[in-house]
Amino acid sequence: MAQRFFDEGSRRKMPSTIGKAEGDRFQEILKQMVSDMHKQIPGSGVYIWDKETQADGHLTVHTAAGTKIFFDRKSRNPSIAQWLENAANGKVQSFGLQLLDRDFSDSQ
């Protein structure tokens, strides 16, 4: 809803739920942000995953700190907690960048 407000301001009434169009818009913005970040901050890392999706849209849980998601491994990738520990110790990596190009139109 915040992104929709940033895009449209108060010109339109905010929906009671967020759906696929908003999820697709978020993916587009995230892809550009990650590209800009990697250009402007060489050696930076991001962690993106596609589990815990909301059924109504192409959206995922985006704040995992303080939840069990923080400690769960994501497929062959380390947990977010391990990724952060590695980065703090000088091993900065990115995971899930392929999801920025994924077509979620047929996904639930």
Short mmCIF file of C-alpha atoms in Angstrom, two decimals:
data_model
loop_
_atom_site.label_atom_id
_atom_site.label_comp_id
_atom_site.label_asym_id
_atom_site.label_seq_id
_atom_site.Cartn_x
_atom_site.Cartn_y
_atom_site.Cartn_z
CA MET A 1 0.00 0.00 0.00
CA ALA A 2 2.90 2.33 0.74
CA GLN A 3 4.30 1.92 -2.78
CA ARG A 4 0.89 2.54 -4.29
CA PHE A 5 0.63 5.74 -2.27
CA PHE A 6 4.14 6.78 -3.41
CA ASP A 7 3.15 6.11 -7.04
CA GLU A 8 -0.31 7.68 -6.98
CA GLY A 9 -0.51 9.87 -3.89
CA SER A 10 -3.96 10.41 -2.48
CA ARG A 11 -5.64 10.66 -5.91
CA ARG A 12 -7.13 7.18 -5.61
CA LYS A 13 -8.69 5.33 -2.73
CA MET A 14 -6.41 2.67 -1.29
CA PRO A 15 -7.71 -0.89 -1.73
CA SER A 16 -8.46 -3.07 1.25
CA THR A 17 -6.13 -5.75 -0.16
CA ILE A 18 -3.04 -5.65 -2.33
CA GLY A 19 -2.93 -7.91 -5.36
CA LYS A 20 -0.81 -9.05 -8.27
CA ALA A 21 -0.52 -5.67 -10.00
CA GLU A 22 1.00 -4.18 -6.87
CA GLY A 23 3.29 -7.19 -6.44
CA ASP A 24 4.48 -6.87 -10.03
CA ARG A 25 5.13 -3.14 -9.53
CA PHE A 26 7.13 -3.89 -6.38
CA GLN A 27 9.22 -6.48 -8.27
CA GLU A 28 9.96 -3.91 -10.99
CA ILE A 29 11.07 -1.30 -8.43
CA LEU A 30 13.10 -3.84 -6.45
CA LYS A 31 14.94 -4.96 -9.60
CA GLN A 32 15.91 -1.37 -10.41
CA MET A 33 16.93 -0.67 -6.81
CA VAL A 34 19.18 -3.75 -6.65
CA SER A 35 20.78 -2.84 -9.98
CA ASP A 36 21.42 0.74 -8.82
CA MET A 37 22.75 -0.45 -5.47
CA HIS A 38 25.23 -2.86 -7.05
CA LYS A 39 26.45 -0.10 -9.40
CA GLN A 40 26.74 2.54 -6.69
CA ILE A 41 27.98 0.29 -3.87
CA PRO A 42 30.30 -2.31 -5.39
CA GLY A 43 30.57 -5.40 -3.24
CA SER A 44 27.15 -4.95 -1.61
CA GLY A 45 24.89 -7.94 -1.12
CA VAL A 46 21.16 -8.65 -1.03
CA TYR A 47 19.07 -11.62 0.03
CA ILE A 48 15.81 -12.24 -1.84
CA TRP A 49 13.59 -15.30 -1.48
CA ASP A 50 10.22 -16.41 -2.82
CA LYS A 51 8.71 -18.45 0.01
CA GLU A 52 5.99 -17.34 2.41
CA THR A 53 4.08 -15.69 -0.44
CA GLN A 54 0.77 -14.04 0.16
CA ALA A 55 -2.00 -15.81 -1.74
CA ASP A 56 -3.61 -12.57 -2.98
CA GLY A 57 -0.56 -11.22 -4.79
CA HIS A 58 2.99 -11.68 -5.88
CA LEU A 59 4.29 -10.43 -2.55
CA THR A 60 6.47 -12.02 0.11
CA VAL A 61 7.24 -11.41 3.74
CA HIS A 62 9.82 -8.64 3.51
CA THR A 63 10.78 -8.13 7.15
CA ALA A 64 12.05 -11.39 8.55
CA ALA A 65 13.99 -10.21 11.60
CA GLY A 66 12.32 -11.48 14.74
CA THR A 67 10.55 -14.34 12.96
CA LYS A 68 11.42 -17.99 12.43
CA ILE A 69 12.03 -17.16 8.75
CA PHE A 70 15.22 -15.40 9.86
CA PHE A 71 16.79 -18.70 10.90
CA ASP A 72 15.39 -21.02 8.18
CA ARG A 73 17.57 -22.06 5.26
CA LYS A 74 16.17 -21.11 1.85
CA SER A 75 16.71 -24.05 -0.55
CA ARG A 76 20.50 -24.33 -0.99
CA ASN A 77 21.08 -20.84 0.39
CA PRO A 78 22.05 -20.08 3.97
CA SER A 79 19.55 -18.68 6.44
CA ILE A 80 19.22 -14.89 6.58
CA ALA A 81 20.91 -15.02 9.99
CA GLN A 82 23.88 -16.92 8.53
CA TRP A 83 24.01 -14.56 5.52
CA LEU A 84 24.24 -11.57 7.88
CA GLU A 85 26.89 -13.23 10.04
CA ASN A 86 28.92 -14.04 6.94
CA ALA A 87 28.64 -10.43 5.72
CA ALA A 88 29.68 -9.08 9.12
CA ASN A 89 32.75 -11.30 8.85
CA GLY A 90 33.68 -10.00 5.39
CA LYS A 91 31.97 -12.60 3.18
CA VAL A 92 29.35 -10.46 1.42
CA GLN A 93 27.14 -12.37 -1.03
CA SER A 94 23.86 -11.98 -2.89
CA PHE A 95 21.17 -14.63 -3.10
CA GLY A 96 17.93 -14.79 -5.07
CA LEU A 97 18.79 -12.32 -7.83
CA GLN A 98 17.18 -14.67 -10.39
CA LEU A 99 13.83 -13.92 -8.73
CA LEU A 100 14.01 -10.34 -10.00
CA ASP A 101 13.41 -11.67 -13.53
CA ARG A 102 10.90 -14.37 -12.61
CA ASP A 103 7.42 -14.17 -14.13
CA PHE A 104 4.97 -14.71 -11.29
CA SER A 105 1.86 -14.36 -13.47
CA ASP A 106 0.95 -18.05 -13.13
CA SER A 107 2.15 -18.43 -9.52
CA GLN A 108 0.08 -18.58 -6.37
#
